Amino acid sequence: MNCALITGASKGIGRAIALQLSRDHRLHILINYSSDLPAAEETLATITAEGGSAELLKFNVENKQEVDSVISNWQQEHPDGFIRVLVNNAGIAKDTLFMWMSEKNWDDVIGISLKGMFNVTQNVIRQMLKNKTGRIINMSSVSGLKGVAGQTNYSAAKAGIIGATKSLAQEVAKMNITVNAVAPGFIDTAMLKGVDMEKYMKSIPAGRIGQPEEVAHLVSFLASEKSSYITGEVIHINGGLYS
Ligand code: NAP
């Protein structure tokens, strides 16, 4: 059974990716979430209503022990299950000017967005190496490339994702595993709640924010066989904001 694990798939970009991978690749979808069970159930219900196959996998990506125990329990229950596609999407933002940023805000954002990628990938990549195939797609951000005032923690995490993507891609390319990063600009999700879009709209050449589905189509391509010679790349999706 070929599977795709999408972290943070209860809502927003992760949910759109889960739906798109199910539609395009007929993979069994593992919907990871950390707290919002009703939202995760909605993702699950939409996939199954469309004739796809999926299940929920609750874990906090920040907690390595929890990640390892949930994924190995799942693997034991599904000995024929193979996570062929991993999308490290889970992430949070806790924006404040650096001067006022608490240590907790720094640690939380780095812990979920960057350490979370380490925790999940190190577990899942073992089977990919054994099977000599796989696709890993990491969610970065325009903030990790150009920096954004008030987001030193988030920008550090997202820049870290890019470095890790490039190094890991070189380690596993011979094993037919590709590792790429996607760097969205402003995408219409809960994460933009409270962001003054009036202020930023002028800086987006396309003149609008992006939709989660637009990011999902890009991830779906990177998850496909068609992208087999693309690895270690950062693909921008931002309406021209950073080009
Ligand atoms: P969102 O709507 O707030 O969704 C965040 C998702 O991450 C939720 O499914 C949430 O699960 C999950 N999550 C949070 N903490 C977690 C943890 N510790 N363990 C497991 N899952 C966790 O955000 P989004 O906008 O879709 O963002 C998705 C990714 O895209 C993030 O990495 C974000 O940094 C990146 N991104 C977003 C934008 C944008 O403009 N929206 C731009 C660039 C990059 P629960 O619902 O269970 O809490």
Tab-separated table of C-alpha atoms and ligand atoms in Angstrom:
chain	number	residue	atom	x	y	z
A	1	MET	CA	0.000	0.000	0.000
A	2	ASN	CA	1.602	3.256	-1.159
A	3	CYS	CA	0.988	6.103	1.254
A	4	ALA	CA	1.601	9.825	1.627
A	5	LEU	CA	2.102	11.342	5.072
A	6	ILE	CA	1.280	15.037	5.291
A	7	THR	CA	2.063	16.716	8.597
A	8	GLY	CA	-0.372	19.422	9.661
A	9	ALA	CA	-3.061	18.208	7.246
A	10	SER	CA	-6.092	19.168	9.342
A	11	LYS	CA	-6.489	22.507	7.615
A	12	GLY	CA	-4.983	25.143	5.346
A	13	ILE	CA	-2.215	24.192	2.926
A	14	GLY	CA	-1.751	20.722	4.456
A	15	ARG	CA	-5.401	19.840	3.927
A	16	ALA	CA	-5.270	21.016	0.294
A	17	ILE	CA	-2.153	18.890	-0.263
A	18	ALA	CA	-3.788	15.821	1.292
A	19	LEU	CA	-6.802	16.172	-1.035
A	20	GLN	CA	-4.664	16.780	-4.118
A	21	LEU	CA	-2.297	13.846	-3.510
A	22	SER	CA	-5.309	11.588	-3.069
A	23	ARG	CA	-6.878	12.834	-6.325
A	24	ASP	CA	-3.730	12.808	-8.449
A	25	HIS	CA	-1.843	9.778	-7.158
A	26	ARG	CA	-4.418	7.514	-5.523
A	27	LEU	CA	-2.172	7.193	-2.480
A	28	HIS	CA	-3.491	6.180	0.940
A	29	ILE	CA	-3.309	9.481	2.823
A	30	LEU	CA	-2.019	9.720	6.385
A	31	ILE	CA	-3.493	12.908	7.797
A	32	ASN	CA	-1.331	14.155	10.645
A	33	TYR	CA	-2.643	16.791	13.044
A	34	SER	CA	-1.780	17.869	16.575
A	35	SER	CA	-4.916	19.217	18.252
A	36	ASP	CA	-7.800	20.048	15.911
A	37	LEU	CA	-9.598	16.700	15.602
A	38	PRO	CA	-12.806	18.096	14.003
A	39	ALA	CA	-10.780	19.785	11.257
A	40	ALA	CA	-8.720	16.628	10.677
A	41	GLU	CA	-11.940	14.611	10.464
A	42	GLU	CA	-13.219	17.044	7.837
A	43	THR	CA	-10.115	16.406	5.716
A	44	LEU	CA	-10.661	12.660	6.133
A	45	ALA	CA	-14.371	12.889	5.246
A	46	THR	CA	-13.662	14.909	2.096
A	47	ILE	CA	-11.084	12.395	0.861
A	48	THR	CA	-13.314	9.395	1.496
A	49	ALA	CA	-16.363	11.153	-0.030
A	50	GLU	CA	-14.309	11.544	-3.207
A	51	GLY	CA	-13.537	7.820	-3.218
A	52	GLY	CA	-10.035	8.143	-1.784
A	53	SER	CA	-8.523	6.308	1.142
A	54	ALA	CA	-7.128	7.981	4.248
A	55	GLU	CA	-6.706	7.804	8.006
A	56	LEU	CA	-5.785	10.114	10.861
A	57	LEU	CA	-2.376	9.997	12.537
A	58	LYS	CA	-2.218	12.259	15.581
A	59	PHE	CA	1.191	13.337	16.798
A	60	ASN	CA	3.053	16.459	17.762
A	61	VAL	CA	5.892	16.760	15.235
A	62	GLU	CA	8.011	18.485	17.876
A	63	ASN	CA	8.084	15.402	20.085
A	64	LYS	CA	10.474	12.805	18.643
A	65	GLN	CA	9.375	10.036	20.998
A	66	GLU	CA	5.728	10.549	20.078
A	67	VAL	CA	6.527	10.711	16.361
A	68	ASP	CA	8.527	7.477	16.516
A	69	SER	CA	5.976	5.609	18.579
A	70	VAL	CA	2.940	6.627	16.467
A	71	ILE	CA	4.655	5.886	13.157
A	72	SER	CA	6.114	2.551	14.304
A	73	ASN	CA	2.742	1.452	15.712
A	74	TRP	CA	1.156	2.368	12.391
A	75	GLN	CA	3.862	0.443	10.518
A	76	GLN	CA	3.309	-2.624	12.690
A	77	GLU	CA	-0.417	-2.520	11.993
A	78	HIS	CA	0.224	-2.016	8.266
A	79	PRO	CA	3.208	-4.218	7.384
A	80	ASP	CA	2.511	-3.640	3.659
A	81	GLY	CA	2.275	0.151	4.140
A	82	PHE	CA	5.015	2.256	2.581
A	83	ILE	CA	5.204	6.024	3.042
A	84	ARG	CA	6.398	6.874	-0.464
A	85	VAL	CA	5.663	10.599	-0.115
A	86	LEU	CA	6.369	12.721	2.964
A	87	VAL	CA	5.253	16.341	3.114
A	88	ASN	CA	6.700	18.208	6.104
A	89	ASN	CA	4.066	20.909	6.214
A	90	ALA	CA	3.290	21.446	9.929
A	91	GLY	CA	4.339	24.884	11.065
A	92	ILE	CA	3.337	27.789	13.260
A	93	ALA	CA	4.150	31.482	13.437
A	94	LYS	CA	4.580	33.526	16.615
A	95	ASP	CA	5.519	36.944	15.360
A	96	THR	CA	7.129	39.620	17.520
A	97	LEU	CA	9.989	42.036	17.083
A	98	PHE	CA	13.227	40.299	18.052
A	99	MET	CA	13.808	42.656	20.984
A	100	TRP	CA	10.593	41.447	22.623
A	101	MET	CA	10.667	37.825	21.521
A	102	SER	CA	10.473	35.351	24.386
A	103	GLU	CA	12.698	32.285	24.422
A	104	LYS	CA	9.531	30.179	24.324
A	105	ASN	CA	8.311	31.848	21.115
A	106	TRP	CA	11.697	31.189	19.532
A	107	ASP	CA	11.792	27.552	20.677
A	108	ASP	CA	8.175	26.770	19.735
A	109	VAL	CA	8.525	27.985	16.177
A	110	ILE	CA	11.911	26.333	15.603
A	111	GLY	CA	10.738	23.181	17.395
A	112	ILE	CA	7.667	22.632	15.232
A	113	SER	CA	8.798	23.952	11.872
A	114	LEU	CA	12.442	22.808	11.833
A	115	LYS	CA	12.983	20.115	14.471
A	116	GLY	CA	9.619	18.653	13.422
A	117	MET	CA	11.011	18.126	9.948
A	118	PHE	CA	14.013	16.285	11.436
A	119	ASN	CA	11.837	14.134	13.698
A	120	VAL	CA	9.431	12.916	11.048
A	121	THR	CA	11.904	12.632	8.190
A	122	GLN	CA	14.455	10.632	10.147
A	123	ASN	CA	11.807	8.059	10.927
A	124	VAL	CA	10.173	7.865	7.498
A	125	ILE	CA	13.335	7.939	5.389
A	126	ARG	CA	14.430	4.507	6.643
A	127	GLN	CA	11.758	2.729	4.605
A	128	MET	CA	12.437	4.976	1.620
A	129	LEU	CA	16.113	3.997	1.722
A	130	LYS	CA	15.164	0.325	2.010
A	131	ASN	CA	12.792	0.591	-0.949
A	132	LYS	CA	15.169	2.863	-2.879
A	133	THR	CA	12.471	5.358	-3.759
A	134	GLY	CA	10.701	8.302	-2.165
A	135	ARG	CA	9.662	11.918	-2.312
A	136	ILE	CA	10.206	14.408	0.513
A	137	ILE	CA	8.715	17.876	0.218
A	138	ASN	CA	9.428	20.450	2.916
A	139	MET	CA	7.365	23.580	3.487
A	140	SER	CA	9.586	26.645	3.649
A	141	SER	CA	8.443	30.224	3.101
A	142	VAL	CA	9.373	33.461	1.413
A	143	SER	CA	10.286	34.543	4.967
A	144	GLY	CA	13.132	32.015	4.967
A	145	LEU	CA	14.584	33.592	1.825
A	146	LYS	CA	14.159	37.329	2.226
A	147	GLY	CA	13.427	37.650	5.952
A	148	VAL	CA	10.464	39.560	7.336
A	149	ALA	CA	10.574	42.022	10.252
A	150	GLY	CA	8.861	40.464	13.270
A	151	GLN	CA	9.617	36.923	12.106
A	152	THR	CA	13.215	36.188	13.141
A	153	ASN	CA	12.110	32.877	14.659
A	154	TYR	CA	9.962	31.869	11.680
A	155	SER	CA	12.527	33.048	9.125
A	156	ALA	CA	15.274	31.108	10.922
A	157	ALA	CA	13.163	27.946	10.887
A	158	LYS	CA	12.224	28.317	7.229
A	159	ALA	CA	15.805	29.133	6.164
A	160	GLY	CA	16.929	26.090	8.165
A	161	ILE	CA	14.479	23.967	6.196
A	162	ILE	CA	16.156	25.094	2.978
A	163	GLY	CA	19.645	24.169	4.178
A	164	ALA	CA	18.480	20.795	5.427
A	165	THR	CA	16.638	20.138	2.147
A	166	LYS	CA	19.732	20.821	0.072
A	167	SER	CA	22.036	18.671	2.214
A	168	LEU	CA	19.656	15.742	2.546
A	169	ALA	CA	18.950	15.825	-1.198
A	170	GLN	CA	22.648	15.227	-1.858
A	171	GLU	CA	22.812	12.384	0.661
A	172	VAL	CA	19.950	10.376	-0.829
A	173	ALA	CA	19.848	11.270	-4.541
A	174	LYS	CA	21.517	7.969	-5.526
A	175	MET	CA	18.745	6.096	-3.726
A	176	ASN	CA	16.117	7.598	-6.033
A	177	ILE	CA	14.782	9.796	-3.240
A	178	THR	CA	14.193	13.449	-4.057
A	179	VAL	CA	14.074	16.182	-1.410
A	180	ASN	CA	12.701	19.584	-2.330
A	181	ALA	CA	11.360	22.642	-0.592
A	182	VAL	CA	8.377	24.764	-1.507
A	183	ALA	CA	8.448	28.430	-0.486
A	184	PRO	CA	5.019	30.072	-0.563
A	185	GLY	CA	4.340	33.769	-0.237
A	186	PHE	CA	1.023	34.880	1.274
A	187	ILE	CA	-1.496	32.020	1.134
A	188	ASP	CA	-5.113	32.297	2.243
A	189	THR	CA	-5.181	30.248	5.475
A	190	ALA	CA	-5.697	30.770	9.195
A	191	MET	CA	-2.025	31.695	9.432
A	192	LEU	CA	-2.797	35.051	7.799
A	193	LYS	CA	-5.367	35.898	10.473
A	194	GLY	CA	-4.326	39.203	11.998
A	195	VAL	CA	-1.884	40.024	9.180
A	196	ASP	CA	-2.558	43.453	7.698
A	197	MET	CA	-2.807	42.378	4.047
A	198	GLU	CA	-3.564	45.956	2.916
A	199	LYS	CA	0.008	46.740	3.889
A	200	TYR	CA	1.546	43.845	1.931
A	201	MET	CA	-0.757	43.669	-1.115
A	202	LYS	CA	1.187	46.341	-3.014
A	203	SER	CA	4.314	44.161	-2.841
A	204	ILE	CA	2.671	41.206	-4.624
A	205	PRO	CA	2.992	41.662	-8.412
A	206	ALA	CA	0.041	39.310	-9.033
A	207	GLY	CA	-2.083	41.648	-6.904
A	208	ARG	CA	-3.680	38.896	-4.825
A	209	ILE	CA	-2.865	36.308	-2.197
A	210	GLY	CA	-2.500	32.652	-3.218
A	211	GLN	CA	-4.857	29.786	-2.537
A	212	PRO	CA	-3.850	26.591	-0.698
A	213	GLU	CA	-4.885	24.583	-3.789
A	214	GLU	CA	-2.265	26.390	-5.887
A	215	VAL	CA	0.455	25.224	-3.483
A	216	ALA	CA	-1.055	21.730	-3.486
A	217	HIS	CA	-0.733	21.410	-7.286
A	218	LEU	CA	2.980	22.226	-7.030
A	219	VAL	CA	3.502	19.701	-4.239
A	220	SER	CA	1.588	17.107	-6.243
A	221	PHE	CA	3.973	17.599	-9.171
A	222	LEU	CA	6.993	17.236	-6.870
A	223	ALA	CA	5.450	14.047	-5.476
A	224	SER	CA	5.050	12.573	-8.950
A	225	GLU	CA	7.381	10.535	-11.157
A	226	LYS	CA	7.459	13.530	-13.530
A	227	SER	CA	9.721	15.408	-11.101
A	228	SER	CA	12.310	12.636	-10.749
A	229	TYR	CA	15.321	14.776	-11.827
A	230	ILE	CA	14.479	17.707	-9.557
A	231	THR	CA	16.126	17.546	-6.156
A	232	GLY	CA	17.608	19.960	-3.619
A	233	GLU	CA	15.501	22.740	-5.113
A	234	VAL	CA	13.461	25.495	-3.543
A	235	ILE	CA	10.395	26.248	-5.644
A	236	HIS	CA	8.863	29.683	-5.093
A	237	ILE	CA	5.111	30.149	-5.254
A	238	ASN	CA	4.270	33.731	-4.394
A	239	GLY	CA	2.666	35.651	-7.272
A	240	GLY	CA	6.008	37.244	-8.112
A	241	LEU	CA	6.653	38.623	-4.625
A	242	TYR	CA	10.151	37.143	-4.527
A	243	SER	CA	11.511	36.726	-7.992
B	1	NAP	P1	-2.524	26.585	9.317
B	1	NAP	O1	-3.759	26.748	8.499
B	1	NAP	O2	-2.379	27.315	10.595
B	1	NAP	O3	-2.285	25.013	9.565
B	1	NAP	C1	-1.210	24.573	10.351
B	1	NAP	C2	-1.246	23.074	10.428
B	1	NAP	O4	-0.098	22.638	11.177
B	1	NAP	C3	-2.472	22.535	11.163
B	1	NAP	O5	-2.895	21.349	10.519
B	1	NAP	C4	-1.939	22.198	12.562
B	1	NAP	O6	-2.600	21.094	13.210
B	1	NAP	C5	-0.525	21.763	12.192
B	1	NAP	N1	0.356	21.804	13.355
B	1	NAP	C6	0.665	22.875	14.134
B	1	NAP	N2	1.505	22.495	15.114
B	1	NAP	C7	1.706	21.152	14.962
B	1	NAP	C8	2.449	20.181	15.663
B	1	NAP	N3	3.185	20.493	16.734
B	1	NAP	N4	2.421	18.881	15.226
B	1	NAP	C9	1.682	18.539	14.150
B	1	NAP	N5	0.950	19.429	13.442
B	1	NAP	C10	0.971	20.711	13.843
B	1	NAP	O7	-1.233	27.013	8.473
B	1	NAP	P2	-0.926	27.005	6.899
B	1	NAP	O8	-0.961	28.400	6.447
B	1	NAP	O9	-1.721	25.974	6.208
B	1	NAP	O10	0.608	26.572	6.962
B	1	NAP	C11	1.083	25.320	6.526
B	1	NAP	C12	2.578	25.443	6.263
B	1	NAP	O11	2.823	26.397	5.224
B	1	NAP	C13	3.366	25.941	7.480
B	1	NAP	O12	4.604	25.275	7.542
B	1	NAP	C14	3.578	27.403	7.181
B	1	NAP	O13	4.695	27.907	7.835
B	1	NAP	C15	3.748	27.354	5.673
B	1	NAP	N6	3.503	28.628	5.011
B	1	NAP	C16	2.286	29.250	5.086
B	1	NAP	C17	2.092	30.463	4.433
B	1	NAP	C18	0.785	31.203	4.457
B	1	NAP	O14	0.741	32.359	4.017
B	1	NAP	N7	-0.279	30.619	4.909
B	1	NAP	C19	3.158	31.036	3.707
B	1	NAP	C20	4.377	30.381	3.655
B	1	NAP	C21	4.541	29.175	4.297
B	1	NAP	P3	-3.833	21.343	14.249
B	1	NAP	O15	-4.939	21.893	13.384
B	1	NAP	O16	-4.135	20.025	14.795
B	1	NAP	O17	-3.328	22.332	15.249
